[in-house]
């Protein structure tokens, strides 16, 4: 049936996205970034830059601060009703005055924010910790914005190894037994 073909095509697309992420292919606007190629398509909201040797394993990473600021990556071609997973590694240098927040917002085609779900995650650790959370694109979603914001006047927030992609779904059971 057409519904089964559509579901199979959707699953194939999700599997291809996950395969691309796992092979560390960095594509502008793809939702994947390790910052080895600078900021790529990330928007500098304030006080954000790529720093060499500041990331996981002394790789390049996105640094926000000192001072308040942040950055965001617009991820196009979001499919409403699809569950996406955001993974990243982040840390701060000042747990009191330099906390940061990592989040995902969805927008419609006119650029209006639809929602923030789930709530953004606070970054308060001095050492890199992995962040992983799933979000489902609401109705009318056209694109997602993956973002980090650091408050406070002191310290820096460091973000590395960001990936945002559809969750891989298991293949559906066969509609009938053809044997």
N, C-alpha and C. Protein backbone atom coordinates (compact mmCIF):
# COMPACT_ATOMS: atom_id res chain seq x y z
N UNK A 1 0.84 -1.18 0.00
CA UNK A 1 0.00 0.00 0.00
C UNK A 1 0.88 1.25 0.00
N UNK A 2 0.28 2.37 -0.32
CA UNK A 2 1.03 3.62 -0.36
C UNK A 2 1.52 4.01 1.03
N UNK A 3 0.73 3.77 2.05
CA UNK A 3 1.14 4.10 3.43
C UNK A 3 2.39 3.32 3.83
N UNK A 4 2.46 2.05 3.45
CA UNK A 4 3.64 1.24 3.77
C UNK A 4 4.87 1.73 3.01
N UNK A 5 4.67 2.11 1.73
CA UNK A 5 5.80 2.64 0.95
C UNK A 5 6.31 3.94 1.56
N UNK A 6 5.38 4.80 1.98
CA UNK A 6 5.77 6.06 2.61
C UNK A 6 6.53 5.82 3.91
N UNK A 7 6.04 4.87 4.71
CA UNK A 7 6.70 4.55 5.98
C UNK A 7 8.09 3.97 5.73
N UNK A 8 8.22 3.09 4.74
CA UNK A 8 9.52 2.50 4.40
C UNK A 8 10.47 3.59 3.91
N UNK A 9 9.99 4.51 3.08
CA UNK A 9 10.84 5.60 2.60
C UNK A 9 11.30 6.47 3.76
N UNK A 10 10.39 6.75 4.71
CA UNK A 10 10.75 7.55 5.88
C UNK A 10 11.81 6.85 6.72
N UNK A 11 11.67 5.56 6.91
CA UNK A 11 12.66 4.80 7.69
C UNK A 11 14.00 4.78 6.98
N UNK A 12 13.98 4.59 5.66
CA UNK A 12 15.24 4.61 4.90
C UNK A 12 15.94 5.95 5.02
N UNK A 13 15.17 7.03 4.97
CA UNK A 13 15.74 8.37 5.11
C UNK A 13 16.37 8.53 6.50
N UNK A 14 15.69 8.09 7.54
CA UNK A 14 16.23 8.19 8.90
C UNK A 14 17.50 7.38 9.04
N UNK A 15 17.53 6.19 8.48
CA UNK A 15 18.72 5.34 8.56
C UNK A 15 19.89 5.98 7.82
N UNK A 16 19.62 6.59 6.66
CA UNK A 16 20.69 7.27 5.93
C UNK A 16 21.24 8.45 6.73
N UNK A 17 20.36 9.20 7.41
CA UNK A 17 20.81 10.32 8.23
C UNK A 17 21.70 9.84 9.37
N UNK A 18 21.30 8.78 10.04
CA UNK A 18 22.10 8.25 11.15
C UNK A 18 23.43 7.73 10.63
N UNK A 19 23.43 7.06 9.50
CA UNK A 19 24.68 6.56 8.91
C UNK A 19 25.63 7.71 8.61
N UNK A 20 25.11 8.78 8.05
CA UNK A 20 25.95 9.95 7.75
C UNK A 20 26.54 10.54 9.02
N UNK A 21 25.72 10.63 10.09
CA UNK A 21 26.22 11.17 11.35
C UNK A 21 27.31 10.28 11.95
N UNK A 22 27.08 8.98 11.90
CA UNK A 22 28.03 8.06 12.51
C UNK A 22 29.37 8.04 11.77
N UNK A 23 29.35 8.36 10.48
CA UNK A 23 30.61 8.38 9.74
C UNK A 23 31.28 9.75 9.82
N UNK A 24 30.74 10.63 10.66
CA UNK A 24 31.32 11.95 10.95
C UNK A 24 31.38 12.85 9.72
N UNK A 25 30.40 12.75 8.85
CA UNK A 25 30.33 13.65 7.71
C UNK A 25 29.78 14.98 8.19
N UNK A 26 30.53 16.03 7.98
CA UNK A 26 30.11 17.36 8.40
C UNK A 26 29.54 18.07 7.19
N UNK A 27 28.26 18.40 7.22
CA UNK A 27 27.60 19.09 6.12
C UNK A 27 26.96 20.35 6.68
N UNK A 28 27.22 21.50 6.05
CA UNK A 28 26.62 22.74 6.54
C UNK A 28 25.11 22.61 6.68
N UNK A 29 24.60 22.98 7.84
CA UNK A 29 23.18 22.95 8.09
C UNK A 29 22.62 21.56 8.31
N UNK A 30 23.49 20.55 8.36
CA UNK A 30 23.00 19.18 8.48
C UNK A 30 22.61 18.84 9.91
N UNK A 31 23.06 19.63 10.89
CA UNK A 31 22.79 19.30 12.27
C UNK A 31 23.94 18.60 12.93
N UNK A 32 25.05 18.43 12.22
CA UNK A 32 26.23 17.76 12.76
C UNK A 32 27.40 18.74 12.78
N UNK A 33 28.11 18.83 13.90
CA UNK A 33 29.23 19.75 13.95
C UNK A 33 30.23 19.34 15.02
N UNK A 34 31.49 19.26 14.62
CA UNK A 34 32.56 19.04 15.59
C UNK A 34 33.49 20.25 15.66
N UNK A 35 33.20 21.29 14.88
CA UNK A 35 33.87 22.58 14.89
C UNK A 35 35.31 22.53 14.39
N UNK A 36 35.73 21.43 13.77
CA UNK A 36 37.06 21.37 13.17
C UNK A 36 37.12 22.26 11.93
N UNK A 37 35.97 22.54 11.34
CA UNK A 37 35.90 23.40 10.15
C UNK A 37 35.33 24.77 10.50
N UNK A 38 35.65 25.24 11.68
CA UNK A 38 35.19 26.53 12.20
C UNK A 38 33.71 26.46 12.59
N UNK A 39 32.99 27.59 12.53
CA UNK A 39 31.61 27.61 12.99
C UNK A 39 30.63 27.10 11.95
N UNK A 40 31.07 26.90 10.72
CA UNK A 40 30.17 26.40 9.69
C UNK A 40 28.93 27.28 9.58
N UNK A 41 27.77 26.70 9.70
CA UNK A 41 26.51 27.44 9.59
C UNK A 41 25.97 27.93 10.92
N UNK A 42 26.76 27.85 11.97
CA UNK A 42 26.29 28.34 13.27
C UNK A 42 26.20 29.86 13.24
N UNK A 43 25.13 30.40 13.82
CA UNK A 43 24.93 31.83 13.94
C UNK A 43 25.51 32.29 15.28
N UNK A 44 26.35 33.29 15.24
CA UNK A 44 26.94 33.84 16.46
C UNK A 44 25.99 34.87 17.04
N UNK A 45 25.31 34.52 18.14
CA UNK A 45 24.40 35.45 18.78
C UNK A 45 25.16 36.49 19.59
N UNK A 46 26.31 36.14 20.13
CA UNK A 46 27.18 37.07 20.85
C UNK A 46 28.28 36.26 21.53
N UNK A 47 29.49 36.76 21.48
CA UNK A 47 30.63 36.20 22.22
C UNK A 47 30.92 34.72 21.94
N UNK A 48 30.64 34.26 20.72
CA UNK A 48 30.91 32.86 20.37
C UNK A 48 32.03 32.80 19.32
N UNK A 49 32.88 31.80 19.46
CA UNK A 49 33.97 31.59 18.50
C UNK A 49 34.45 30.16 18.62
N UNK A 50 35.16 29.71 17.61
CA UNK A 50 35.77 28.39 17.67
C UNK A 50 37.16 28.55 18.26
N UNK A 51 37.48 27.69 19.20
CA UNK A 51 38.78 27.71 19.82
C UNK A 51 39.49 26.38 19.56
N UNK A 52 40.75 26.47 19.18
CA UNK A 52 41.54 25.26 18.93
C UNK A 52 41.93 24.65 20.27
N UNK A 53 41.98 23.35 20.32
CA UNK A 53 42.46 22.59 21.48
C UNK A 53 41.57 22.72 22.72
N UNK A 54 40.37 23.27 22.58
CA UNK A 54 39.50 23.43 23.74
C UNK A 54 38.44 22.36 23.86
N UNK A 55 38.33 21.52 22.83
CA UNK A 55 37.26 20.54 22.81
C UNK A 55 37.64 19.19 23.39
N UNK A 56 36.78 18.23 23.16
CA UNK A 56 37.00 16.86 23.61
C UNK A 56 38.27 16.34 22.94
N UNK A 57 39.20 15.81 23.73
CA UNK A 57 40.45 15.30 23.19
C UNK A 57 41.32 16.37 22.56
N UNK A 58 41.22 17.60 23.06
CA UNK A 58 41.98 18.74 22.55
C UNK A 58 41.66 19.10 21.11
N UNK A 59 40.45 18.77 20.66
CA UNK A 59 40.00 19.16 19.33
C UNK A 59 39.48 20.60 19.37
N UNK A 60 39.10 21.12 18.23
CA UNK A 60 38.46 22.44 18.19
C UNK A 60 37.05 22.31 18.75
N UNK A 61 36.55 23.40 19.31
CA UNK A 61 35.21 23.40 19.90
C UNK A 61 34.66 24.82 19.85
N UNK A 62 33.35 24.94 20.06
CA UNK A 62 32.71 26.24 20.13
C UNK A 62 32.84 26.76 21.56
N UNK A 63 33.34 27.98 21.68
CA UNK A 63 33.47 28.63 22.99
C UNK A 63 32.51 29.80 23.03
N UNK A 64 31.74 29.92 24.10
CA UNK A 64 30.87 31.07 24.32
C UNK A 64 31.37 31.77 25.57
N UNK A 65 31.67 33.05 25.43
CA UNK A 65 32.17 33.83 26.55
C UNK A 65 33.66 34.09 26.42
N UNK A 66 34.24 34.82 27.38
CA UNK A 66 33.59 35.29 28.61
C UNK A 66 32.50 36.32 28.29
N UNK A 67 31.63 36.49 29.23
CA UNK A 67 30.46 37.33 29.06
C UNK A 67 29.30 36.52 28.53
N UNK A 68 28.11 37.08 28.64
CA UNK A 68 26.92 36.40 28.16
C UNK A 68 26.93 36.33 26.63
N UNK A 69 26.36 35.25 26.11
CA UNK A 69 26.28 35.10 24.67
C UNK A 69 25.85 33.70 24.28
N UNK A 70 25.86 33.45 22.97
CA UNK A 70 25.47 32.14 22.51
C UNK A 70 25.59 32.00 21.02
N UNK A 71 25.16 30.83 20.54
CA UNK A 71 25.20 30.52 19.11
C UNK A 71 24.10 29.51 18.81
N UNK A 72 23.73 29.43 17.52
CA UNK A 72 22.65 28.52 17.13
C UNK A 72 22.91 27.99 15.73
N UNK A 73 22.39 26.80 15.48
CA UNK A 73 22.46 26.16 14.16
C UNK A 73 21.04 25.89 13.69
N UNK A 74 20.69 26.45 12.53
CA UNK A 74 19.38 26.18 11.94
C UNK A 74 19.47 24.88 11.15
N UNK A 75 18.58 23.93 11.45
CA UNK A 75 18.54 22.63 10.77
C UNK A 75 17.28 22.61 9.91
N UNK A 76 17.43 22.63 8.58
CA UNK A 76 16.26 22.69 7.70
C UNK A 76 15.61 21.32 7.50
N UNK A 77 14.51 21.34 6.78
CA UNK A 77 13.81 20.12 6.35
C UNK A 77 13.38 19.22 7.51
N UNK A 78 12.85 19.84 8.55
CA UNK A 78 12.32 19.08 9.68
C UNK A 78 10.95 18.52 9.29
N UNK A 79 10.68 17.30 9.69
CA UNK A 79 9.41 16.65 9.39
C UNK A 79 8.56 16.60 10.66
N UNK A 80 7.40 17.25 10.62
CA UNK A 80 6.50 17.27 11.77
C UNK A 80 6.14 15.84 12.17
N UNK A 81 6.11 15.60 13.48
CA UNK A 81 5.78 14.28 14.00
C UNK A 81 6.97 13.34 14.11
N UNK A 82 8.11 13.72 13.57
CA UNK A 82 9.32 12.91 13.63
C UNK A 82 10.06 13.20 14.93
N UNK A 83 10.57 12.16 15.55
CA UNK A 83 11.37 12.33 16.77
C UNK A 83 12.83 12.46 16.37
N UNK A 84 13.49 13.47 16.91
CA UNK A 84 14.90 13.74 16.64
C UNK A 84 15.68 13.58 17.94
N UNK A 85 16.96 13.30 17.82
CA UNK A 85 17.82 13.21 18.99
C UNK A 85 18.94 14.24 18.85
N UNK A 86 19.18 14.97 19.93
CA UNK A 86 20.30 15.91 20.02
C UNK A 86 21.35 15.28 20.93
N UNK A 87 22.56 15.16 20.43
CA UNK A 87 23.67 14.73 21.27
C UNK A 87 24.76 15.78 21.17
N UNK A 88 25.46 16.00 22.26
CA UNK A 88 26.55 16.97 22.31
C UNK A 88 27.36 16.71 23.57
N UNK A 89 28.53 17.32 23.62
CA UNK A 89 29.33 17.33 24.84
C UNK A 89 29.59 18.78 25.19
N UNK A 90 29.42 19.10 26.47
CA UNK A 90 29.53 20.49 26.89
C UNK A 90 30.10 20.58 28.29
N UNK A 91 30.66 21.76 28.58
CA UNK A 91 31.17 22.05 29.92
C UNK A 91 31.22 23.56 30.09
N UNK A 92 31.41 24.00 31.34
CA UNK A 92 31.61 25.40 31.65
C UNK A 92 32.88 25.54 32.50
N UNK A 93 33.40 26.77 32.57
CA UNK A 93 34.59 27.00 33.40
C UNK A 93 34.24 27.66 34.73
N UNK A 94 33.00 28.14 34.88
CA UNK A 94 32.57 28.79 36.12
C UNK A 94 31.16 28.30 36.44
N UNK A 95 31.04 27.44 37.44
CA UNK A 95 29.75 26.85 37.78
C UNK A 95 28.77 27.82 38.41
N UNK A 96 29.25 28.92 38.95
CA UNK A 96 28.38 29.86 39.66
C UNK A 96 27.92 30.98 38.74
N UNK A 97 28.86 31.67 38.08
CA UNK A 97 28.53 32.85 37.29
C UNK A 97 28.55 32.63 35.79
N UNK A 98 28.80 31.41 35.35
CA UNK A 98 28.92 31.17 33.92
C UNK A 98 28.16 29.97 33.42
N UNK A 99 27.03 29.66 34.04
CA UNK A 99 26.25 28.51 33.60
C UNK A 99 25.72 28.73 32.19
N UNK A 100 25.49 27.61 31.49
CA UNK A 100 25.00 27.66 30.11
C UNK A 100 23.76 26.78 29.98
N UNK A 101 23.06 26.96 28.88
CA UNK A 101 21.86 26.19 28.58
C UNK A 101 21.93 25.72 27.13
N UNK A 102 21.57 24.46 26.91
CA UNK A 102 21.57 23.84 25.59
C UNK A 102 20.13 23.47 25.25
N UNK A 103 19.65 23.85 24.06
CA UNK A 103 18.26 23.58 23.74
C UNK A 103 17.98 23.42 22.26
N UNK A 104 16.73 23.07 21.96
CA UNK A 104 16.22 22.93 20.60
C UNK A 104 14.86 23.62 20.56
N UNK A 105 14.67 24.49 19.57
CA UNK A 105 13.37 25.12 19.32
C UNK A 105 12.93 24.76 17.91
N UNK A 106 11.63 24.67 17.70
CA UNK A 106 11.08 24.41 16.37
C UNK A 106 10.36 25.66 15.86
N UNK A 107 10.45 25.89 14.53
CA UNK A 107 9.86 27.06 13.90
C UNK A 107 9.04 26.65 12.69
N UNK A 108 8.01 27.45 12.39
CA UNK A 108 7.22 27.17 11.19
C UNK A 108 7.86 27.89 10.00
N UNK A 109 7.27 27.75 8.82
CA UNK A 109 7.84 28.31 7.60
C UNK A 109 7.92 29.84 7.63
N UNK A 110 7.08 30.50 8.44
CA UNK A 110 7.11 31.96 8.52
C UNK A 110 8.17 32.47 9.50
N UNK A 111 8.82 31.53 10.24
CA UNK A 111 9.84 31.92 11.20
C UNK A 111 9.32 32.10 12.61
N UNK A 112 8.07 31.74 12.85
CA UNK A 112 7.50 31.86 14.20
C UNK A 112 7.87 30.63 15.02
N UNK A 113 8.35 30.85 16.24
CA UNK A 113 8.69 29.74 17.12
C UNK A 113 7.42 29.01 17.55
N UNK A 114 7.48 27.68 17.43
CA UNK A 114 6.31 26.87 17.80
C UNK A 114 6.38 26.47 19.26
N UNK A 115 7.53 25.92 19.68
CA UNK A 115 7.67 25.54 21.09
C UNK A 115 9.11 25.17 21.41
N UNK A 116 9.36 24.99 22.66
CA UNK A 116 10.62 24.45 23.16
C UNK A 116 10.24 23.22 23.96
N UNK A 117 10.53 22.06 23.40
CA UNK A 117 10.12 20.82 24.07
C UNK A 117 11.12 19.74 23.74
N UNK A 118 11.79 19.15 24.68
CA UNK A 118 11.65 19.37 26.11
C UNK A 118 12.35 20.65 26.53
N UNK A 119 12.28 20.92 27.81
CA UNK A 119 12.93 22.11 28.34
C UNK A 119 14.43 22.04 28.07
N UNK A 120 15.06 23.18 27.83
CA UNK A 120 16.51 23.20 27.62
C UNK A 120 17.25 22.58 28.80
N UNK A 121 18.45 22.09 28.53
CA UNK A 121 19.27 21.44 29.55
C UNK A 121 20.32 22.42 30.07
N UNK A 122 20.52 22.44 31.39
CA UNK A 122 21.54 23.29 31.99
C UNK A 122 22.90 22.62 31.91
N UNK A 123 23.91 23.41 31.56
CA UNK A 123 25.29 22.94 31.52
C UNK A 123 25.99 23.57 32.72
N UNK A 124 26.38 22.73 33.70
CA UNK A 124 26.98 23.27 34.93
C UNK A 124 28.26 22.54 35.32
N UNK A 125 28.68 21.56 34.52
CA UNK A 125 29.84 20.76 34.88
C UNK A 125 31.14 21.37 34.36
N UNK A 126 32.22 21.20 35.15
CA UNK A 126 33.53 21.71 34.76
C UNK A 126 34.23 20.81 33.75
N UNK A 127 33.79 19.57 33.65
CA UNK A 127 34.38 18.62 32.70
C UNK A 127 33.33 18.25 31.67
N UNK A 128 33.78 17.87 30.47
CA UNK A 128 32.84 17.52 29.41
C UNK A 128 31.92 16.39 29.87
N UNK A 129 30.64 16.60 29.67
CA UNK A 129 29.66 15.55 29.91
C UNK A 129 28.80 15.42 28.66
N UNK A 130 28.33 14.20 28.39
CA UNK A 130 27.46 14.03 27.21
C UNK A 130 26.04 14.47 27.51
N UNK A 131 25.44 15.14 26.55
CA UNK A 131 24.04 15.51 26.60
C UNK A 131 23.33 14.76 25.50
N UNK A 132 22.23 14.11 25.83
CA UNK A 132 21.41 13.42 24.85
C UNK A 132 19.96 13.63 25.24
N UNK A 133 19.18 14.17 24.32
CA UNK A 133 17.75 14.22 24.56
C UNK A 133 16.99 14.17 23.26
N UNK A 134 15.78 13.60 23.36
CA UNK A 134 14.93 13.43 22.19
C UNK A 134 13.84 14.49 22.20
N UNK A 135 13.51 14.96 21.00
CA UNK A 135 12.45 15.95 20.82
C UNK A 135 11.62 15.52 19.61
N UNK A 136 10.33 15.74 19.68
CA UNK A 136 9.45 15.43 18.56
C UNK A 136 9.00 16.73 17.93
N UNK A 137 9.18 16.83 16.62
CA UNK A 137 8.81 18.04 15.89
C UNK A 137 7.30 18.21 15.90
N UNK A 138 6.80 19.35 16.39
CA UNK A 138 5.35 19.56 16.42
C UNK A 138 4.80 19.82 15.01
N UNK A 139 3.48 19.82 14.91
CA UNK A 139 2.81 20.13 13.64
C UNK A 139 3.31 21.47 13.11
N UNK A 140 3.41 21.58 11.82
CA UNK A 140 3.81 22.80 11.10
C UNK A 140 5.29 23.13 11.24
N UNK A 141 6.11 22.22 11.75
CA UNK A 141 7.55 22.48 11.86
C UNK A 141 8.20 22.52 10.48
N UNK A 142 9.00 23.54 10.25
CA UNK A 142 9.75 23.67 9.00
C UNK A 142 11.25 23.52 9.26
N UNK A 143 11.71 24.03 10.40
CA UNK A 143 13.12 23.89 10.75
C UNK A 143 13.28 23.90 12.26
N UNK A 144 14.45 23.43 12.68
CA UNK A 144 14.79 23.43 14.11
C UNK A 144 15.97 24.36 14.32
N UNK A 145 16.08 24.87 15.52
CA UNK A 145 17.22 25.69 15.92
C UNK A 145 17.85 25.02 17.13
N UNK A 146 19.06 24.50 16.96
CA UNK A 146 19.84 23.93 18.06
C UNK A 146 20.69 25.07 18.60
N UNK A 147 20.65 25.30 19.91
CA UNK A 147 21.32 26.49 20.43
C UNK A 147 21.98 26.25 21.79
N UNK A 148 22.94 27.13 22.07
CA UNK A 148 23.56 27.21 23.40
C UNK A 148 23.58 28.67 23.80
N UNK A 149 23.30 28.93 25.09
CA UNK A 149 23.35 30.27 25.64
C UNK A 149 24.07 30.22 26.98
N UNK A 150 25.01 31.14 27.19
CA UNK A 150 25.74 31.24 28.45
C UNK A 150 25.40 32.57 29.09
N UNK A 151 25.02 32.51 30.36
CA UNK A 151 24.72 33.73 31.10
C UNK A 151 25.94 34.10 31.94
N UNK A 152 25.83 35.21 32.62
CA UNK A 152 26.91 35.62 33.54
C UNK A 152 28.04 36.34 32.85
N UNK A 153 28.83 37.00 33.67
CA UNK A 153 29.91 37.83 33.16
C UNK A 153 31.25 37.10 33.06
N UNK A 154 31.40 36.00 33.81
CA UNK A 154 32.71 35.34 33.85
C UNK A 154 32.61 33.94 33.27
N UNK A 155 33.77 33.39 33.00
CA UNK A 155 33.84 32.01 32.53
C UNK A 155 33.41 31.84 31.09
N UNK A 156 33.58 30.62 30.61
CA UNK A 156 33.20 30.27 29.25
C UNK A 156 32.41 28.95 29.27
N UNK A 157 31.63 28.75 28.23
CA UNK A 157 30.98 27.47 27.97
C UNK A 157 31.63 26.89 26.73
N UNK A 158 31.86 25.59 26.72
CA UNK A 158 32.49 24.91 25.58
C UNK A 158 31.52 23.83 25.09
N UNK A 159 31.27 23.82 23.78
CA UNK A 159 30.36 22.87 23.14
C UNK A 159 31.11 22.13 22.04
N UNK A 160 30.94 20.80 21.98
CA UNK A 160 31.65 20.01 20.97
C UNK A 160 30.80 18.81 20.56
N UNK A 161 31.12 18.26 19.41
CA UNK A 161 30.52 17.01 18.91
C UNK A 161 29.00 17.05 18.93
N UNK A 162 28.44 18.03 18.26
CA UNK A 162 26.99 18.21 18.21
C UNK A 162 26.41 17.39 17.06
N UNK A 163 25.33 16.67 17.32
CA UNK A 163 24.60 15.95 16.27
C UNK A 163 23.11 16.07 16.55
N UNK A 164 22.35 16.36 15.50
CA UNK A 164 20.89 16.46 15.60
C UNK A 164 20.32 15.76 14.38
N UNK A 165 19.60 14.66 14.61
CA UNK A 165 19.11 13.85 13.49
C UNK A 165 17.88 13.07 13.92
N UNK A 166 17.13 12.55 12.92
CA UNK A 166 15.98 11.71 13.26
C UNK A 166 16.44 10.46 14.01
N UNK A 167 15.59 10.02 14.95
CA UNK A 167 15.86 8.78 15.67
C UNK A 167 15.64 7.64 14.69
N UNK A 168 16.54 6.69 14.70
CA UNK A 168 16.41 5.54 13.82
C UNK A 168 15.25 4.67 14.32
N UNK A 169 14.38 4.32 13.42
CA UNK A 169 13.23 3.50 13.78
C UNK A 169 13.42 2.08 13.29
N UNK A 170 12.92 1.11 14.02
CA UNK A 170 13.01 -0.27 13.54
C UNK A 170 12.14 -0.46 12.30
N UNK A 171 12.52 -1.41 11.47
CA UNK A 171 11.72 -1.70 10.29
C UNK A 171 10.36 -2.22 10.71
N UNK A 172 9.31 -1.84 9.97
CA UNK A 172 7.97 -2.32 10.31
C UNK A 172 7.84 -3.81 9.98
N UNK A 173 6.94 -4.50 10.68
CA UNK A 173 6.73 -5.91 10.36
C UNK A 173 6.11 -6.04 8.99
N UNK A 174 6.31 -7.17 8.31
CA UNK A 174 5.69 -7.34 6.99
C UNK A 174 4.16 -7.30 7.10
N UNK A 175 3.52 -6.78 6.04
CA UNK A 175 2.07 -6.67 6.03
C UNK A 175 1.41 -8.03 5.86
N UNK A 176 2.11 -8.94 5.21
CA UNK A 176 1.54 -10.27 5.01
C UNK A 176 2.65 -11.28 4.88
N UNK A 177 2.32 -12.52 5.04
CA UNK A 177 3.29 -13.59 4.88
C UNK A 177 3.24 -14.07 3.45
N UNK A 178 4.31 -13.80 2.70
CA UNK A 178 4.32 -14.10 1.27
C UNK A 178 4.76 -15.53 0.99
N UNK A 179 5.01 -16.37 1.98
CA UNK A 179 5.45 -17.74 1.76
C UNK A 179 4.32 -18.66 1.44
